[in-house]
Amino acid sequence: MATRAVVLTTTPQQLSDGTAGVRIQSFKYKFKWAASTSQPTDLSIFHLDEDAWIEGKGAIWAWQDLGTTGTVIVT
């Protein structure tokens, strides 16, 4: 996967399809993420990180809190 920048909002965005590991990194804030086969609807269940390496075990979705947007680097 090529390195890319993704702007996160309150809507979960798919960052990985789960076929390979993914690294998600933010330099300024923490982001929320979850593994799910489809876009998460219960946003109260999540992991909170600034830098995460996730093995390829399922699609990864990430988002931010209400009123917060920011960029993460995904590889």
Short mmCIF file of N, CA and C in Angstrom, two decimals:
data_model
loop_
_atom_site.label_atom_id
_atom_site.label_comp_id
_atom_site.label_asym_id
_atom_site.label_seq_id
_atom_site.Cartn_x
_atom_site.Cartn_y
_atom_site.Cartn_z
N MET A 1 0.85 -1.17 0.00
CA MET A 1 0.00 0.00 0.00
C MET A 1 0.89 1.24 0.00
N ALA A 2 0.57 2.19 -0.84
CA ALA A 2 1.32 3.44 -0.89
C ALA A 2 0.95 4.32 0.31
N THR A 3 1.90 5.12 0.76
CA THR A 3 1.63 6.05 1.86
C THR A 3 0.72 7.16 1.36
N ARG A 4 -0.28 7.49 2.18
CA ARG A 4 -1.21 8.55 1.80
C ARG A 4 -1.70 9.29 3.04
N ALA A 5 -2.17 10.50 2.83
CA ALA A 5 -2.75 11.30 3.90
C ALA A 5 -4.27 11.22 3.79
N VAL A 6 -4.94 11.04 4.93
CA VAL A 6 -6.40 10.95 4.96
C VAL A 6 -6.91 11.92 6.02
N VAL A 7 -7.86 12.77 5.63
CA VAL A 7 -8.48 13.69 6.58
C VAL A 7 -9.64 12.98 7.25
N LEU A 8 -9.58 12.85 8.57
CA LEU A 8 -10.64 12.17 9.32
C LEU A 8 -11.68 13.18 9.79
N THR A 9 -12.94 12.75 9.76
CA THR A 9 -14.06 13.53 10.27
C THR A 9 -14.82 12.63 11.24
N THR A 10 -16.04 12.99 11.59
CA THR A 10 -16.83 12.17 12.50
C THR A 10 -17.43 10.95 11.81
N THR A 11 -17.35 10.88 10.50
CA THR A 11 -17.84 9.72 9.75
C THR A 11 -16.71 8.72 9.56
N PRO A 12 -16.86 7.48 10.01
CA PRO A 12 -15.80 6.48 9.84
C PRO A 12 -15.42 6.30 8.37
N GLN A 13 -14.12 6.28 8.12
CA GLN A 13 -13.60 6.06 6.78
C GLN A 13 -12.78 4.78 6.76
N GLN A 14 -12.95 3.99 5.73
CA GLN A 14 -12.20 2.74 5.63
C GLN A 14 -10.77 3.06 5.20
N LEU A 15 -9.80 2.64 6.02
CA LEU A 15 -8.39 2.90 5.73
C LEU A 15 -7.67 1.66 5.22
N SER A 16 -8.24 0.48 5.45
CA SER A 16 -7.62 -0.76 5.03
C SER A 16 -8.71 -1.79 4.74
N ASP A 17 -8.46 -2.66 3.75
CA ASP A 17 -9.43 -3.71 3.46
C ASP A 17 -9.15 -4.99 4.24
N GLY A 18 -8.05 -5.01 4.99
CA GLY A 18 -7.75 -6.17 5.82
C GLY A 18 -6.90 -7.23 5.16
N THR A 19 -6.50 -7.04 3.92
CA THR A 19 -5.69 -8.05 3.25
C THR A 19 -4.21 -7.92 3.61
N ALA A 20 -3.83 -6.78 4.18
CA ALA A 20 -2.46 -6.55 4.62
C ALA A 20 -2.48 -5.68 5.86
N GLY A 21 -1.37 -5.66 6.58
CA GLY A 21 -1.29 -4.80 7.76
C GLY A 21 -1.32 -3.33 7.35
N VAL A 22 -1.65 -2.47 8.30
CA VAL A 22 -1.72 -1.04 8.03
C VAL A 22 -1.14 -0.28 9.23
N ARG A 23 -0.42 0.81 8.93
CA ARG A 23 0.05 1.71 9.99
C ARG A 23 -0.69 3.02 9.82
N ILE A 24 -1.24 3.52 10.93
CA ILE A 24 -1.96 4.79 10.94
C ILE A 24 -1.26 5.67 11.97
N GLN A 25 -0.88 6.87 11.57
CA GLN A 25 -0.12 7.73 12.47
C GLN A 25 -0.61 9.17 12.38
N SER A 26 -0.73 9.80 13.54
CA SER A 26 -1.07 11.21 13.65
C SER A 26 0.02 11.88 14.46
N PHE A 27 0.37 13.09 14.09
CA PHE A 27 1.41 13.82 14.81
C PHE A 27 0.84 14.82 15.81
N LYS A 28 -0.49 15.04 15.80
CA LYS A 28 -1.05 16.10 16.63
C LYS A 28 -2.17 15.67 17.56
N TYR A 29 -2.83 14.57 17.31
CA TYR A 29 -4.02 14.22 18.09
C TYR A 29 -4.24 12.71 18.07
N LYS A 30 -5.14 12.27 18.90
CA LYS A 30 -5.53 10.86 18.91
C LYS A 30 -6.72 10.66 17.97
N PHE A 31 -6.78 9.50 17.36
CA PHE A 31 -7.89 9.15 16.48
C PHE A 31 -8.54 7.87 16.99
N LYS A 32 -9.77 7.66 16.60
CA LYS A 32 -10.51 6.45 16.97
C LYS A 32 -10.49 5.49 15.79
N TRP A 33 -10.40 4.19 16.09
CA TRP A 33 -10.45 3.20 15.02
C TRP A 33 -11.10 1.92 15.51
N ALA A 34 -11.61 1.15 14.54
CA ALA A 34 -12.23 -0.14 14.83
C ALA A 34 -12.07 -1.05 13.62
N ALA A 35 -12.05 -2.35 13.88
CA ALA A 35 -12.05 -3.35 12.82
C ALA A 35 -13.49 -3.79 12.60
N SER A 36 -13.93 -3.76 11.36
CA SER A 36 -15.32 -4.12 11.06
C SER A 36 -15.45 -4.44 9.58
N THR A 37 -16.30 -5.40 9.25
CA THR A 37 -16.51 -5.76 7.84
C THR A 37 -17.31 -4.70 7.09
N SER A 38 -18.03 -3.84 7.83
CA SER A 38 -18.78 -2.74 7.22
C SER A 38 -18.60 -1.50 8.08
N GLN A 39 -19.02 -0.35 7.56
CA GLN A 39 -18.85 0.90 8.30
C GLN A 39 -19.49 0.81 9.68
N PRO A 40 -18.73 1.08 10.75
CA PRO A 40 -19.29 0.98 12.10
C PRO A 40 -20.45 1.95 12.31
N THR A 41 -21.45 1.49 13.02
CA THR A 41 -22.59 2.35 13.36
C THR A 41 -22.61 2.68 14.84
N ASP A 42 -22.07 1.81 15.67
CA ASP A 42 -21.97 2.08 17.11
C ASP A 42 -20.58 2.67 17.37
N LEU A 43 -20.51 4.00 17.36
CA LEU A 43 -19.22 4.67 17.48
C LEU A 43 -18.73 4.79 18.92
N SER A 44 -19.42 4.11 19.84
CA SER A 44 -18.96 4.10 21.23
C SER A 44 -17.97 2.96 21.48
N ILE A 45 -17.77 2.10 20.48
CA ILE A 45 -16.84 0.97 20.60
C ILE A 45 -15.66 1.25 19.67
N PHE A 46 -14.48 1.52 20.25
CA PHE A 46 -13.33 1.91 19.44
C PHE A 46 -12.04 1.73 20.23
N HIS A 47 -10.92 1.81 19.50
CA HIS A 47 -9.59 1.92 20.07
C HIS A 47 -9.18 3.37 19.90
N LEU A 48 -8.35 3.90 20.79
CA LEU A 48 -7.89 5.29 20.72
C LEU A 48 -6.36 5.28 20.63
N ASP A 49 -5.82 5.86 19.56
CA ASP A 49 -4.38 5.83 19.32
C ASP A 49 -3.89 7.11 18.67
N GLU A 50 -2.57 7.30 18.72
CA GLU A 50 -1.89 8.31 17.91
C GLU A 50 -1.04 7.64 16.84
N ASP A 51 -0.66 6.38 17.10
CA ASP A 51 0.19 5.63 16.18
C ASP A 51 -0.18 4.15 16.34
N ALA A 52 -0.68 3.54 15.28
CA ALA A 52 -1.13 2.15 15.39
C ALA A 52 -0.62 1.33 14.22
N TRP A 53 -0.12 0.13 14.52
CA TRP A 53 0.19 -0.88 13.50
C TRP A 53 -0.82 -1.99 13.70
N ILE A 54 -1.60 -2.28 12.66
CA ILE A 54 -2.69 -3.26 12.77
C ILE A 54 -2.45 -4.34 11.73
N GLU A 55 -2.34 -5.59 12.19
CA GLU A 55 -2.15 -6.72 11.28
C GLU A 55 -3.37 -6.86 10.36
N GLY A 56 -3.16 -7.48 9.21
CA GLY A 56 -4.23 -7.65 8.23
C GLY A 56 -5.25 -8.69 8.63
N LYS A 57 -6.12 -8.36 9.56
CA LYS A 57 -7.12 -9.31 10.05
C LYS A 57 -8.55 -8.83 9.82
N GLY A 58 -8.74 -7.80 9.06
CA GLY A 58 -10.08 -7.26 8.80
C GLY A 58 -10.00 -5.80 8.41
N ALA A 59 -11.06 -5.30 7.83
CA ALA A 59 -11.10 -3.90 7.40
C ALA A 59 -10.97 -2.97 8.60
N ILE A 60 -10.22 -1.89 8.43
CA ILE A 60 -9.99 -0.92 9.51
C ILE A 60 -10.65 0.40 9.13
N TRP A 61 -11.40 0.95 10.08
CA TRP A 61 -12.12 2.21 9.91
C TRP A 61 -11.62 3.18 10.97
N ALA A 62 -11.52 4.47 10.62
CA ALA A 62 -11.05 5.47 11.58
C ALA A 62 -11.90 6.73 11.47
N TRP A 63 -12.00 7.47 12.61
CA TRP A 63 -12.79 8.71 12.65
C TRP A 63 -12.32 9.58 13.80
N GLN A 64 -12.93 10.77 13.90
CA GLN A 64 -12.61 11.74 14.94
C GLN A 64 -13.85 12.08 15.73
N ASP A 65 -13.65 12.80 16.85
CA ASP A 65 -14.77 13.30 17.65
C ASP A 65 -15.48 14.44 16.94
N LEU A 66 -16.70 14.71 17.36
CA LEU A 66 -17.48 15.84 16.86
C LEU A 66 -16.69 17.13 17.05
N GLY A 67 -16.63 17.95 16.01
CA GLY A 67 -15.93 19.21 16.10
C GLY A 67 -14.43 19.12 15.86
N THR A 68 -13.93 17.92 15.58
CA THR A 68 -12.50 17.72 15.36
C THR A 68 -12.27 17.10 13.99
N THR A 69 -11.35 17.65 13.24
CA THR A 69 -10.90 17.03 12.00
C THR A 69 -9.38 17.06 12.02
N GLY A 70 -8.78 16.17 11.32
CA GLY A 70 -7.32 16.14 11.25
C GLY A 70 -6.86 15.10 10.27
N THR A 71 -5.60 15.15 9.97
CA THR A 71 -5.02 14.26 8.98
C THR A 71 -4.21 13.16 9.65
N VAL A 72 -4.38 11.95 9.15
CA VAL A 72 -3.53 10.83 9.55
C VAL A 72 -2.74 10.38 8.33
N ILE A 73 -1.61 9.78 8.59
CA ILE A 73 -0.79 9.20 7.52
C ILE A 73 -1.02 7.69 7.58
N VAL A 74 -1.34 7.12 6.42
CA VAL A 74 -1.67 5.69 6.33
C VAL A 74 -0.68 5.02 5.39
N THR A 75 -0.10 3.92 5.87
CA THR A 75 0.83 3.13 5.03
C THR A 75 0.45 1.68 5.15
#
